[in-house]
Short mmCIF file of C-alpha atoms in Angstrom, two decimals:
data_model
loop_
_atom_site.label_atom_id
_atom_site.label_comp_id
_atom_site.label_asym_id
_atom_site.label_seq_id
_atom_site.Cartn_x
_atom_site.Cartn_y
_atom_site.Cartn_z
CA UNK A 1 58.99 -7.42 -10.46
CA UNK A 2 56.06 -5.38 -10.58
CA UNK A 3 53.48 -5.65 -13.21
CA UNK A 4 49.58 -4.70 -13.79
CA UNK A 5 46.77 -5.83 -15.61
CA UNK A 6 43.95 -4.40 -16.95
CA UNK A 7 40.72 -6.34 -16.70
CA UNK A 8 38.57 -4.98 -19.88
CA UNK A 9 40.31 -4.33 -23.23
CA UNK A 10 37.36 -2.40 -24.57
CA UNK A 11 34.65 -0.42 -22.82
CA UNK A 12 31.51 1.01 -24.77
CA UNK A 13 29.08 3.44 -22.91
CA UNK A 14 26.56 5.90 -23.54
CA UNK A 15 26.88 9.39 -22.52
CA UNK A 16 26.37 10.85 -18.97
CA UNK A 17 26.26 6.90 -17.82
CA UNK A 18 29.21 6.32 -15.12
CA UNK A 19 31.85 3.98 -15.96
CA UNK A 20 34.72 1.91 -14.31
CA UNK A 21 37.98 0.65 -15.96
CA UNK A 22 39.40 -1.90 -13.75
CA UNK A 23 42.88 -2.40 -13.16
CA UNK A 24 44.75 -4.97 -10.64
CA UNK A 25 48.65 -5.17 -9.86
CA UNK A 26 51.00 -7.84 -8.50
CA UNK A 27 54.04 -6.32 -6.07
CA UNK A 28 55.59 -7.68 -3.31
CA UNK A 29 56.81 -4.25 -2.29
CA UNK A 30 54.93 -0.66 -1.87
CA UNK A 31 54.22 0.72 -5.44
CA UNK A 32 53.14 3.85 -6.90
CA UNK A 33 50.34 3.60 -8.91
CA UNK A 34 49.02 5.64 -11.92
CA UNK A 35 46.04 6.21 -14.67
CA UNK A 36 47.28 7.36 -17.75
CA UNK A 37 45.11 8.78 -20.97
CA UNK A 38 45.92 8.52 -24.44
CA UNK A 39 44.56 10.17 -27.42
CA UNK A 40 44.49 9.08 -30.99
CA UNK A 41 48.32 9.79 -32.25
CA UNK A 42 49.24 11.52 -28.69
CA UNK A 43 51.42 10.50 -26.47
CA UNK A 44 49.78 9.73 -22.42
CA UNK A 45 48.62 12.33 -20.45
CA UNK A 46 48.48 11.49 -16.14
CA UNK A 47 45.08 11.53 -15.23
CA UNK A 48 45.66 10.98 -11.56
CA UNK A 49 48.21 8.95 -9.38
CA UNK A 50 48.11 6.95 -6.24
CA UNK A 51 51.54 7.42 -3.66
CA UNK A 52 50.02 6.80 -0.24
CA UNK A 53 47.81 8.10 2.24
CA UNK A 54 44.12 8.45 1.25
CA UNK A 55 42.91 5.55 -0.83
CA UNK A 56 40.78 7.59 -2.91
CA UNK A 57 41.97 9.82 -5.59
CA UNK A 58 40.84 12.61 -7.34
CA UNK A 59 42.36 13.47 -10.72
CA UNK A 60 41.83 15.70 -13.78
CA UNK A 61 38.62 15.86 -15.93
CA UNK A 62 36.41 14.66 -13.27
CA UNK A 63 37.98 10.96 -13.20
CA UNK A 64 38.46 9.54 -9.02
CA UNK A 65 40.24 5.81 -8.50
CA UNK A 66 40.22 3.84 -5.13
CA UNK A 67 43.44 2.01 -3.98
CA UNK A 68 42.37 -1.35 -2.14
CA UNK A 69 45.48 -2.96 -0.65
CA UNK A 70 43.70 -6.49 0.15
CA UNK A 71 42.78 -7.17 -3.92
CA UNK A 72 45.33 -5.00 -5.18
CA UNK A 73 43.26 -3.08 -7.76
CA UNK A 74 42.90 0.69 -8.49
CA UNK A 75 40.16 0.89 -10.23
CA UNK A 76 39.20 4.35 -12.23
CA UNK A 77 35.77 5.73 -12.32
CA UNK A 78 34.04 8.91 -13.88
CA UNK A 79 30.13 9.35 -12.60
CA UNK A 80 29.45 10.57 -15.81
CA UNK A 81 31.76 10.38 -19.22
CA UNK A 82 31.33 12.92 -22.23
CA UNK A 83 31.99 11.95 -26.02
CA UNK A 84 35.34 13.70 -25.49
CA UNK A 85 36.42 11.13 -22.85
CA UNK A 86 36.90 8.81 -25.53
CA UNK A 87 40.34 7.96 -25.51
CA UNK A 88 42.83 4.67 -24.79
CA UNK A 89 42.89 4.37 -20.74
CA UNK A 90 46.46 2.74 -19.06
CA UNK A 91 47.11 1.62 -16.02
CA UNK A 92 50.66 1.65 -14.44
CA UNK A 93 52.82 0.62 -11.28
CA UNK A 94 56.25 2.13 -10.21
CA UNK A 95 58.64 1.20 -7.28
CA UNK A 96 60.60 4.19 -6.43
CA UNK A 97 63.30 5.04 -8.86
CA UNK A 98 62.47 2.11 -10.85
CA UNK A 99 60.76 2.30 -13.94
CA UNK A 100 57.10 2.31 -14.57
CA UNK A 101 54.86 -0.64 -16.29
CA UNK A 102 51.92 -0.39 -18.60
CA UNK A 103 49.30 -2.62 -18.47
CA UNK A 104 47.75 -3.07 -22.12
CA UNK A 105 45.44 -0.83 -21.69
CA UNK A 106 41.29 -0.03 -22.03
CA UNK A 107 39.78 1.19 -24.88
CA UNK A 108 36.80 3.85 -23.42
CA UNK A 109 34.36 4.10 -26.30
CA UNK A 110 31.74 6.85 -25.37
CA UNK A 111 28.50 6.96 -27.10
CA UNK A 112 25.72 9.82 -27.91
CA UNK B 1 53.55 24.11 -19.01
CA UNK B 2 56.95 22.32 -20.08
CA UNK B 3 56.85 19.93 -22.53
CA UNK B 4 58.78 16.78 -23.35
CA UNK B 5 59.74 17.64 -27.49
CA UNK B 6 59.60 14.43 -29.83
CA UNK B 7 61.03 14.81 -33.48
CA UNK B 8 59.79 14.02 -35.94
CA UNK B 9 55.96 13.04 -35.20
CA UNK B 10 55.90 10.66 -38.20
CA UNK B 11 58.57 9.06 -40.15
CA UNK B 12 58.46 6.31 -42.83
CA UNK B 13 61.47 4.28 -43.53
CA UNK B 14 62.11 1.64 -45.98
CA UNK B 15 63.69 -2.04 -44.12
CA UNK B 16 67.05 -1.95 -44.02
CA UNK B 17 67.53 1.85 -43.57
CA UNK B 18 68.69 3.65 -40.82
CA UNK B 19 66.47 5.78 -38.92
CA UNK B 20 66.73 8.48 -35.82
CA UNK B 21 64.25 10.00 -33.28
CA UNK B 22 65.04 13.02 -31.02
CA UNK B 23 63.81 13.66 -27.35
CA UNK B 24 64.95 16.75 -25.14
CA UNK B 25 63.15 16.08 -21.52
CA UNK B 26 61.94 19.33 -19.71
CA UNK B 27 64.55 20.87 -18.07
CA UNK B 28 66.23 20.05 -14.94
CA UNK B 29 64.90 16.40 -15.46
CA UNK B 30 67.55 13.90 -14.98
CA UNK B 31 65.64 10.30 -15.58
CA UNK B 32 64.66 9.95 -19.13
CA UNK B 33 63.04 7.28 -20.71
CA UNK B 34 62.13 5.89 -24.35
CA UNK B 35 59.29 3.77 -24.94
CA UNK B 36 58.41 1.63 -27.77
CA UNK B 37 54.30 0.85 -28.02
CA UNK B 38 52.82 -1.28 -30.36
CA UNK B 39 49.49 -0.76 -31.63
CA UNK B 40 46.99 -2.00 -29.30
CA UNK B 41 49.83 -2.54 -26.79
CA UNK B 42 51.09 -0.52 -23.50
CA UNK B 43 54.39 1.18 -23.82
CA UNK B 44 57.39 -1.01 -23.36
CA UNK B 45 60.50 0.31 -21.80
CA UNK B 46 63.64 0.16 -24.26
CA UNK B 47 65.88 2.30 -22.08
CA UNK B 48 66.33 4.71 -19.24
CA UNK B 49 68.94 7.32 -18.40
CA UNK B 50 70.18 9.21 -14.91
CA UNK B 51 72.08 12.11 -16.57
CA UNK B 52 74.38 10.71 -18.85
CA UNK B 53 74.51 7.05 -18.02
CA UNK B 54 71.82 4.33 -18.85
CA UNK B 55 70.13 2.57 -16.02
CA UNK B 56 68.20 0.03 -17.41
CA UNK B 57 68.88 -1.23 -21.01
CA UNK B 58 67.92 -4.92 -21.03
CA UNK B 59 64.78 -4.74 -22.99
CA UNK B 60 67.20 -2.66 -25.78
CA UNK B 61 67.64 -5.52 -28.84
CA UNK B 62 71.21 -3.92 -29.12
CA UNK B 63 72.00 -5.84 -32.26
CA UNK B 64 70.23 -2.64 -34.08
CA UNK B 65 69.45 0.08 -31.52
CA UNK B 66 71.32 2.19 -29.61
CA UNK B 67 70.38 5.21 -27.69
CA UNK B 68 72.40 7.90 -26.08
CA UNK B 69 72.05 11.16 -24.11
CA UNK B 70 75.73 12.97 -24.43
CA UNK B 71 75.09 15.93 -22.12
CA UNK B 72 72.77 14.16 -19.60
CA UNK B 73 69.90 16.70 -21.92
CA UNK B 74 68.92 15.77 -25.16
CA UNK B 75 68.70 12.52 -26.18
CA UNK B 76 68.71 9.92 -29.74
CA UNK B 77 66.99 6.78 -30.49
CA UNK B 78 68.63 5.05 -33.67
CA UNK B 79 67.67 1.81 -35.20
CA UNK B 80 69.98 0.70 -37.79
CA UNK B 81 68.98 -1.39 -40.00
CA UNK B 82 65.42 -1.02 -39.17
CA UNK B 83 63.06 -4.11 -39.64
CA UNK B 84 59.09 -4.31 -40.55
CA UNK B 85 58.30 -4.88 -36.84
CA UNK B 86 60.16 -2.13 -35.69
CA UNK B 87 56.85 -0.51 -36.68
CA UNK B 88 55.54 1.39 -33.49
CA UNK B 89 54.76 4.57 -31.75
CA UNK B 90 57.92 5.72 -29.91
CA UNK B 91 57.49 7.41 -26.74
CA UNK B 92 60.03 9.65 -24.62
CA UNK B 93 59.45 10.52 -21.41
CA UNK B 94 60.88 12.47 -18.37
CA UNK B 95 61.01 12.68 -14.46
CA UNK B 96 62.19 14.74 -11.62
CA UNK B 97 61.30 11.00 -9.55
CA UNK B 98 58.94 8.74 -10.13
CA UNK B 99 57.02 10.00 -7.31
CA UNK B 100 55.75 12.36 -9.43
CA UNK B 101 54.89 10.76 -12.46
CA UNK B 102 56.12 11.11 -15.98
CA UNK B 103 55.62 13.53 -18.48
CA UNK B 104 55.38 11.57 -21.71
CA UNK B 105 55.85 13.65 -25.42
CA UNK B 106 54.37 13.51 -28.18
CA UNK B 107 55.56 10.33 -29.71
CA UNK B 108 57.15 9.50 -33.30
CA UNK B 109 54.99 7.15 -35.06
CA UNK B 110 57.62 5.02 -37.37
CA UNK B 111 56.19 3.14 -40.03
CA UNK B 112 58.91 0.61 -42.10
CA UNK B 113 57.70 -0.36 -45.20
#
């Protein structure tokens, strides 16, 4: 089975400074991978998601993440974060029709 | 922009009680999905429906919930008799495929006291 896990359980950063949340997965067949955000009492919003082709994707509120088959990470960046991109960060993985796993998450801590 | 509806956002419960949460998936979904999260955690999968009939239940403790989705819309979460560590943010969630993603609602935080 599929499963993912996320590298850094908290991330503090100042303001305008880039950042990267790292995230690797373990398959033995082609996934679907995703970035989810969660606010304070919300419930997670899709940031961006990786299917196939390109290896780079470009998502919502400025955030990109890379797809690199050979260390099986997707790793999401932001070249500069605002206070508002404070928020709990979650990695997943999906096989098709299957259902999709959470790694436990980053906690993105932005700083004036 | 459709929405997946949760009810209610909060509910506190004493042990022992019974206790219900309500999910209708934006329309023309057929896979739905409830999630359990515990604080600090990622979400969990409990169960997930095609339509009517549940795909994947394993991760369901059955001895006290049960879920259900009569019409293939709408669907309830019950825990009966619900236990301190049932504590948790429960999230419902929809899809046309996973190919595109879930949309995840709101959640209902239950606290058992």
């Amino acid at each position: 089975a599929q499963s993912v896990t996320q590298l850094d359980s908290q991330v503090p950063v100042f303001e305008e400074a880039p950042v990267e949340l790292r995230c690797n997965y373990s398959s033995s067949v082609s996934v679907y991978l995703f970035w989810y955000v969660q606010y304070p009492n919300q419930g997670l919003q899709l940031l961006l998601k990786y299917l196939s082709g390109s290896t780079l994707v470009k998502g919502i509120n400025g955030f990109e993440a890379e797809f690199n088959k050979s260390q099986t990470s997707f790793h999401l960046r932001k070249p500069s974060v605002h206070i508002s991109d404070t928020a709990e960060y979650f990695c997943a993985v999906s096989v098709r029709n299957n259902d999709m796993r959470f790694g436990a998450g980053t906690r993105l801590t932005v700083k004036p | 922009e459709a929405e997946v509806a949760q009810s209610p956002r909060y509910k506190i419960t004493e042990k022992s009680q019974a206790v219900a949460f309500w999910c209708d998936p934006i329309s023309g979904h057929a896979t739905l999905y409830w999630y359990r999260q515990i604080l600090g955690q990622g979400p969990e999968l409990l169960v997930q429906f095609q339509d009517e009939s549940v795909v994947d239940d394993s991760q369901l403790p059955k001895d006290r919930f049960s879920a259900e989705r009569l019409k293939g819309v709408d669907s309830t979460l019950k825990i009966q008799p619900a236990e301190l560590g049932d504590s948790a943010m429960y999230l419902c969630a929809s899809s046309l495929d996973t190919f595109y993603g879930y949309t995840f609602g709101s959640g209902t935080r239950l606290t058992v006291v």
